[in-house]
Amino acid sequence: MSALRLIGRKNNFRELRSLGVSPFTIELRVRMEEESYGSSERSSTSSEESAPYSTDNSSHATNPMNSEEEEEEEESSSSDDYPSKRRKHGPIVEEEDRISTLPDSILLTILSSLCTKDAVRTGVLSKRWAYLWTFVPSLRFTDYYLRHAADYASFVDNVLLLHRASKLTNFSVEVEYNPELKPRVDLWVRFATTAKVDQLSLLLSSCFYKLPQHLYANEFVSELDFRACEIKPNGLVRWSSLKRLCLWNVALPKDVLNQVLLGSPRLEFLELRSCDKFNRLDIVSESLKKLVMDSYCEDGLELEIVAPKIESLEIIGEFYGMKKCQIKNASALVEVRLDFEITMEYEEEEQEEDHYKNCENVVRELFESLHQVKKLIVGRWCLKVLSIMSVKHLSCPVLNCKCLTMKTSMEKWNLPGIASLLQSSPYVETLVIDIIFSNHDSEFLDRIYDEVNHWKSKEVYFKSLLQCLKTVKIFGFGERFHTKDVFILVVEFLLKNAKVLEKMVITEPWVMQNGIHNMQLKFLQVSQKLLSFPRSSPHAVVMFPF
Amino acid sequence: MKFCAVKQYFDDENNNNITSGASTTMIPLPNVESHPLAILITYCKKHLKIKANNADNKKETEKEMEQYEQELLKKVMPQELTELILAANYLNFKEALDFFCRAVASAIQNKSIEFVRKFFGLESDFELGEEEKLREEFAWSFEGVDED
């Protein structure tokens, strides 16, 4: 680590000190790592260094630091390869032009972050800006101000006519679609693919758009987002550079997804959101690293995932009547989020019983195939099923996870599930409890179980547990005050039994920030109580960071 | 690698075999003003610190970084943003450059042309009638804009 003195011009010591930076020794850790920054960048910076320094000579004279700087200068000059860069020479006046000194490439970076409508408007700013926007490599037609589909489509057509960049990095359209627009949308897609676009997003609504056939053979695109589109390739799919695919509300009849996966050998991320038309989904991919499965509204889904390289899995949303969810060969799986719910309509009690039996089977099989996962997030509904299983004396499969997150509303029917989950995770080192709001009914559970003592009776089995638990983080306590009894019970239990606990952090007490006085008082009382509980770990620290 | 221009300077020094007996090295940066430089250094340090804290958790890093960026934006005057961009560009500090460009973009998003002109301190150099013609040509992009 070497100490550097970085001397900027117009040294203003007062300013620097107010920022807490000592003007004399600014230490930087300079990492001597090799990074590939092209030679063009190098020439641009050294050309800046060698630019004649005619401005601000007056301030140099008064400043001792700057005179040293002039002695030390030993820049090597090289040719200025930045043809469009302009430097203003002459005294810098207050309040004036701040932007014209920036090179075109930076202005284009700024314009790329704007949606296209705003970018087009900058054409009126000045001569330099008049057609700068036509070179922006990113086209985003995603704002809601243009209401009528007809106007919107003309707007897009107009922009595409004037656009001059030869390569597009991003082309996004969000529009309310109707079948009359098909020929125009086809042309937009053709425009984007001709410009070798990297990321293509077609987020449509109200009607389905059939993707043009030429799109299925594309070697440049690396990210595709489709909503309300129809995928129906006539031949093979060839998306050889595709890395990310997000399908939202897309019909995937039998085998279409297989064709897509076969034709995308580099696919790493797949998201299926509210897609339908398949009863059984086999996701088979050698390259897939992350899968997000969000909701399915048709009845009786059977989901099987065969992805040997998959590292992260999320199953979220609502699945109506899901029958099976299995992951084969999940040896690379590191992170799993199970924040889903299996819904069902039933009228009689018997049907309800059957439904829950089915849920128990799904959850148990799922946990069995995830036993080696290191980081697990268990959502509210899964916890509820675990509670039901626990009350029926069905155990949860053992898990090897090291970092466990539970989403719970801290109501008393959560307790058996929490207990069961802790019991099955003997190696957990970090526990995160996310307290959430839930108005979910617990009638079924109330009927078969209503004793908090159930928790206490299980304590005898907990003797050998929580051996590895080092850190506990609890979020969202302040808002749910009526659940504090259960919360206190859980915290007491953790403090009593976690023998190597180092740190318990209870954060985000909304009540403290919003200053409702008697609530604050109650919260303080609870905090006092928590701090007074006996701890089996001599080093444990309980923190309330606020 | 942040501050690539500075790194380049180091490499040059090593190549020229300048042995520095002194414990401090002075690197003159004549094209960077002190104020934005100080902000960039703080940004860089914070970035490295957050990265070190959340070594394996990329999402946490991003979240914390976003929070820090939001707070930073509140303290920086919009007019200073362009100076910061110039400084970050000169120093070849890519992350800061991207961040400040995005900040400028969100500041001028959906604003009227007059607002943007004031923000940048730009003056129209169009001849009479040229601006009118352009406005007419792109009338379709002027609908639904925020008033100042």
mmCIF file of N, CA, C and O in Angstrom, chain A residues 338-381:
data_model
loop_
_atom_site.group_PDB
_atom_site.id
_atom_site.type_symbol
_atom_site.label_atom_id
_atom_site.label_comp_id
_atom_site.label_asym_id
_atom_site.label_seq_id
_atom_site.Cartn_x
_atom_site.Cartn_y
_atom_site.Cartn_z
ATOM 1 N N LEU A 338 -37.746 -21.013 -1.812
ATOM 2 C CA LEU A 338 -39.048 -21.668 -1.955
ATOM 3 C C LEU A 338 -40.101 -20.761 -1.354
ATOM 4 O O LEU A 338 -40.443 -20.872 -0.186
ATOM 5 N N ASP A 339 -40.590 -19.853 -2.172
ATOM 6 C CA ASP A 339 -41.537 -18.885 -1.645
ATOM 7 C C ASP A 339 -42.841 -19.042 -2.401
ATOM 8 O O ASP A 339 -43.405 -18.088 -2.916
ATOM 9 N N PHE A 340 -43.322 -20.262 -2.492
ATOM 10 C CA PHE A 340 -44.484 -20.491 -3.334
ATOM 11 C C PHE A 340 -45.652 -21.012 -2.504
ATOM 12 O O PHE A 340 -45.539 -21.255 -1.302
ATOM 13 N N GLU A 341 -46.752 -21.214 -3.182
ATOM 14 C CA GLU A 341 -47.958 -21.671 -2.511
ATOM 15 C C GLU A 341 -48.741 -22.540 -3.473
ATOM 16 O O GLU A 341 -48.867 -22.194 -4.653
ATOM 17 N N ILE A 342 -49.224 -23.647 -2.990
ATOM 18 C CA ILE A 342 -50.089 -24.472 -3.846
ATOM 19 C C ILE A 342 -51.527 -24.168 -3.457
ATOM 20 O O ILE A 342 -51.934 -24.403 -2.316
ATOM 21 N N THR A 343 -52.251 -23.618 -4.382
ATOM 22 C CA THR A 343 -53.633 -23.257 -4.060
ATOM 23 C C THR A 343 -54.588 -24.318 -4.588
ATOM 24 O O THR A 343 -54.252 -25.113 -5.445
ATOM 25 N N MET A 344 -55.766 -24.309 -4.025
ATOM 26 C CA MET A 344 -56.756 -25.300 -4.447
ATOM 27 C C MET A 344 -58.128 -24.818 -4.021
ATOM 28 O O MET A 344 -58.270 -24.159 -2.996
ATOM 29 N N GLU A 345 -59.116 -25.169 -4.804
ATOM 30 C CA GLU A 345 -60.477 -24.853 -4.379
ATOM 31 C C GLU A 345 -61.123 -26.108 -3.860
ATOM 32 O O GLU A 345 -61.057 -27.160 -4.495
ATOM 33 N N TYR A 346 -61.738 -26.004 -2.743
ATOM 34 C CA TYR A 346 -62.442 -27.189 -2.241
ATOM 35 C C TYR A 346 -63.624 -26.736 -1.417
ATOM 36 O O TYR A 346 -63.674 -25.637 -0.899
ATOM 37 N N GLU A 347 -64.581 -27.643 -1.308
ATOM 38 C CA GLU A 347 -65.765 -27.271 -0.540
ATOM 39 C C GLU A 347 -65.882 -28.082 0.742
ATOM 40 O O GLU A 347 -66.307 -27.580 1.764
ATOM 41 N N GLU A 348 -65.533 -29.364 0.635
ATOM 42 C CA GLU A 348 -65.708 -30.184 1.838
ATOM 43 C C GLU A 348 -64.415 -30.368 2.595
ATOM 44 O O GLU A 348 -63.331 -30.243 2.052
ATOM 45 N N GLU A 349 -64.574 -30.722 3.828
ATOM 46 C CA GLU A 349 -63.422 -30.922 4.686
ATOM 47 C C GLU A 349 -62.520 -32.024 4.156
ATOM 48 O O GLU A 349 -61.300 -31.955 4.245
ATOM 49 N N GLU A 350 -63.159 -33.064 3.576
ATOM 50 C CA GLU A 350 -62.372 -34.194 3.085
ATOM 51 C C GLU A 350 -61.435 -33.749 1.966
ATOM 52 O O GLU A 350 -60.275 -34.148 1.897
ATOM 53 N N GLN A 351 -61.966 -32.881 1.092
ATOM 54 C CA GLN A 351 -61.135 -32.390 -0.005
ATOM 55 C C GLN A 351 -59.974 -31.575 0.534
ATOM 56 O O GLN A 351 -58.856 -31.627 0.015
ATOM 57 N N GLU A 352 -60.255 -30.846 1.600
ATOM 58 C CA GLU A 352 -59.193 -30.042 2.196
ATOM 59 C C GLU A 352 -58.096 -30.956 2.737
ATOM 60 O O GLU A 352 -56.911 -30.710 2.554
ATOM 61 N N GLU A 353 -58.508 -32.027 3.393
ATOM 62 C CA GLU A 353 -57.538 -32.986 3.924
ATOM 63 C C GLU A 353 -56.655 -33.539 2.814
ATOM 64 O O GLU A 353 -55.439 -33.632 2.938
ATOM 65 N N ASP A 354 -57.316 -33.921 1.699
ATOM 66 C CA ASP A 354 -56.562 -34.474 0.575
ATOM 67 C C ASP A 354 -55.570 -33.459 0.028
ATOM 68 O O ASP A 354 -54.429 -33.785 -0.291
ATOM 69 N N HIS A 355 -56.052 -32.245 -0.059
ATOM 70 C CA HIS A 355 -55.188 -31.182 -0.577
ATOM 71 C C HIS A 355 -53.941 -31.054 0.278
ATOM 72 O O HIS A 355 -52.812 -31.010 -0.230
ATOM 73 N N TYR A 356 -54.118 -31.030 1.587
ATOM 74 C CA TYR A 356 -52.944 -30.866 2.444
ATOM 75 C C TYR A 356 -52.042 -32.079 2.411
ATOM 76 O O TYR A 356 -50.823 -31.960 2.524
ATOM 77 N N LYS A 357 -52.626 -33.246 2.228
ATOM 78 C CA LYS A 357 -51.777 -34.447 2.109
ATOM 79 C C LYS A 357 -50.887 -34.329 0.895
ATOM 80 O O LYS A 357 -49.696 -34.637 0.933
ATOM 81 N N ASN A 358 -51.483 -33.865 -0.197
ATOM 82 C CA ASN A 358 -50.725 -33.656 -1.420
ATOM 83 C C ASN A 358 -49.605 -32.643 -1.197
ATOM 84 O O ASN A 358 -48.454 -32.859 -1.585
ATOM 85 N N CYS A 359 -49.945 -31.547 -0.516
ATOM 86 C CA CYS A 359 -48.937 -30.502 -0.251
ATOM 87 C C CYS A 359 -47.780 -31.065 0.562
ATOM 88 O O CYS A 359 -46.613 -30.768 0.301
ATOM 89 N N GLU A 360 -48.140 -31.875 1.567
ATOM 90 C CA GLU A 360 -47.082 -32.444 2.406
ATOM 91 C C GLU A 360 -46.138 -33.293 1.576
ATOM 92 O O GLU A 360 -44.913 -33.238 1.748
ATOM 93 N N ASN A 361 -46.712 -34.086 0.650
ATOM 94 C CA ASN A 361 -45.859 -34.927 -0.190
ATOM 95 C C ASN A 361 -44.938 -34.106 -1.059
ATOM 96 O O ASN A 361 -43.741 -34.398 -1.170
ATOM 97 N N VAL A 362 -45.505 -33.061 -1.661
ATOM 98 C CA VAL A 362 -44.692 -32.217 -2.547
ATOM 99 C C VAL A 362 -43.542 -31.590 -1.765
ATOM 100 O O VAL A 362 -42.387 -31.631 -2.175
ATOM 101 N N VAL A 363 -43.883 -31.028 -0.606
ATOM 102 C CA VAL A 363 -42.850 -30.332 0.179
ATOM 103 C C VAL A 363 -41.789 -31.310 0.648
ATOM 104 O O VAL A 363 -40.590 -31.037 0.590
ATOM 105 N N ARG A 364 -42.239 -32.489 1.081
ATOM 106 C CA ARG A 364 -41.247 -33.437 1.584
ATOM 107 C C ARG A 364 -40.309 -33.914 0.495
ATOM 108 O O ARG A 364 -39.093 -33.944 0.659
ATOM 109 N N GLU A 365 -40.869 -34.242 -0.679
ATOM 110 C CA GLU A 365 -40.009 -34.682 -1.786
ATOM 111 C C GLU A 365 -39.055 -33.582 -2.209
ATOM 112 O O GLU A 365 -37.888 -33.831 -2.519
ATOM 113 N N LEU A 366 -39.581 -32.376 -2.217
ATOM 114 C CA LEU A 366 -38.752 -31.236 -2.602
ATOM 115 C C LEU A 366 -37.568 -31.081 -1.650
ATOM 116 O O LEU A 366 -36.414 -30.982 -2.053
ATOM 117 N N PHE A 367 -37.846 -31.118 -0.357
ATOM 118 C CA PHE A 367 -36.774 -30.968 0.624
ATOM 119 C C PHE A 367 -35.780 -32.118 0.531
ATOM 120 O O PHE A 367 -34.587 -31.934 0.755
ATOM 121 N N GLU A 368 -36.291 -33.296 0.202
ATOM 122 C CA GLU A 368 -35.379 -34.431 0.079
ATOM 123 C C GLU A 368 -34.392 -34.208 -1.051
ATOM 124 O O GLU A 368 -33.206 -34.524 -0.928
ATOM 125 N N SER A 369 -34.873 -33.636 -2.163
ATOM 126 C CA SER A 369 -33.927 -33.448 -3.265
ATOM 127 C C SER A 369 -33.040 -32.227 -3.046
ATOM 128 O O SER A 369 -32.100 -32.004 -3.793
ATOM 129 N N LEU A 370 -33.335 -31.436 -2.016
ATOM 130 C CA LEU A 370 -32.527 -30.235 -1.788
ATOM 131 C C LEU A 370 -31.662 -30.363 -0.546
ATOM 132 O O LEU A 370 -31.221 -29.366 0.011
ATOM 133 N N HIS A 371 -31.438 -31.577 -0.105
ATOM 134 C CA HIS A 371 -30.808 -31.706 1.209
ATOM 135 C C HIS A 371 -29.389 -31.155 1.274
ATOM 136 O O HIS A 371 -28.912 -30.796 2.344
ATOM 137 N N GLN A 372 -28.701 -31.032 0.124
ATOM 138 C CA GLN A 372 -27.315 -30.575 0.199
ATOM 139 C C GLN A 372 -27.155 -29.079 -0.105
ATOM 140 O O GLN A 372 -26.053 -28.556 -0.147
ATOM 141 N N VAL A 373 -28.260 -28.394 -0.282
ATOM 142 C CA VAL A 373 -28.190 -26.973 -0.620
ATOM 143 C C VAL A 373 -27.620 -26.159 0.542
ATOM 144 O O VAL A 373 -27.969 -26.392 1.689
ATOM 145 N N LYS A 374 -26.766 -25.189 0.220
ATOM 146 C CA LYS A 374 -26.116 -24.447 1.301
ATOM 147 C C LYS A 374 -26.962 -23.285 1.805
ATOM 148 O O LYS A 374 -26.911 -22.887 2.951
ATOM 149 N N LYS A 375 -27.723 -22.673 0.887
ATOM 150 C CA LYS A 375 -28.454 -21.473 1.291
ATOM 151 C C LYS A 375 -29.917 -21.656 0.926
ATOM 152 O O LYS A 375 -30.268 -21.812 -0.228
ATOM 153 N N LEU A 376 -30.766 -21.625 1.911
ATOM 154 C CA LEU A 376 -32.161 -21.952 1.682
ATOM 155 C C LEU A 376 -33.068 -20.852 2.218
ATOM 156 O O LEU A 376 -32.897 -20.376 3.327
ATOM 157 N N ILE A 377 -34.034 -20.453 1.383
ATOM 158 C CA ILE A 377 -35.028 -19.485 1.850
ATOM 159 C C ILE A 377 -36.372 -20.189 1.855
ATOM 160 O O ILE A 377 -36.824 -20.672 0.815
ATOM 161 N N VAL A 378 -36.994 -20.244 3.015
ATOM 162 C CA VAL A 378 -38.272 -20.944 3.122
ATOM 163 C C VAL A 378 -39.366 -19.920 3.335
ATOM 164 O O VAL A 378 -39.354 -19.156 4.292
ATOM 165 N N GLY A 379 -40.328 -19.898 2.443
ATOM 166 C CA GLY A 379 -41.388 -18.899 2.507
ATOM 167 C C GLY A 379 -42.493 -19.279 3.478
ATOM 168 O O GLY A 379 -42.540 -20.382 4.034
ATOM 169 N N ARG A 380 -43.406 -18.355 3.615
ATOM 170 C CA ARG A 380 -44.475 -18.466 4.587
ATOM 171 C C ARG A 380 -45.303 -19.730 4.405
ATOM 172 O O ARG A 380 -45.613 -20.440 5.366
ATOM 173 N N TRP A 381 -45.662 -20.043 3.164
ATOM 174 C CA TRP A 381 -46.559 -21.165 2.946
ATOM 175 C C TRP A 381 -45.870 -22.497 3.223
ATOM 176 O O TRP A 381 -46.451 -23.402 3.808
#
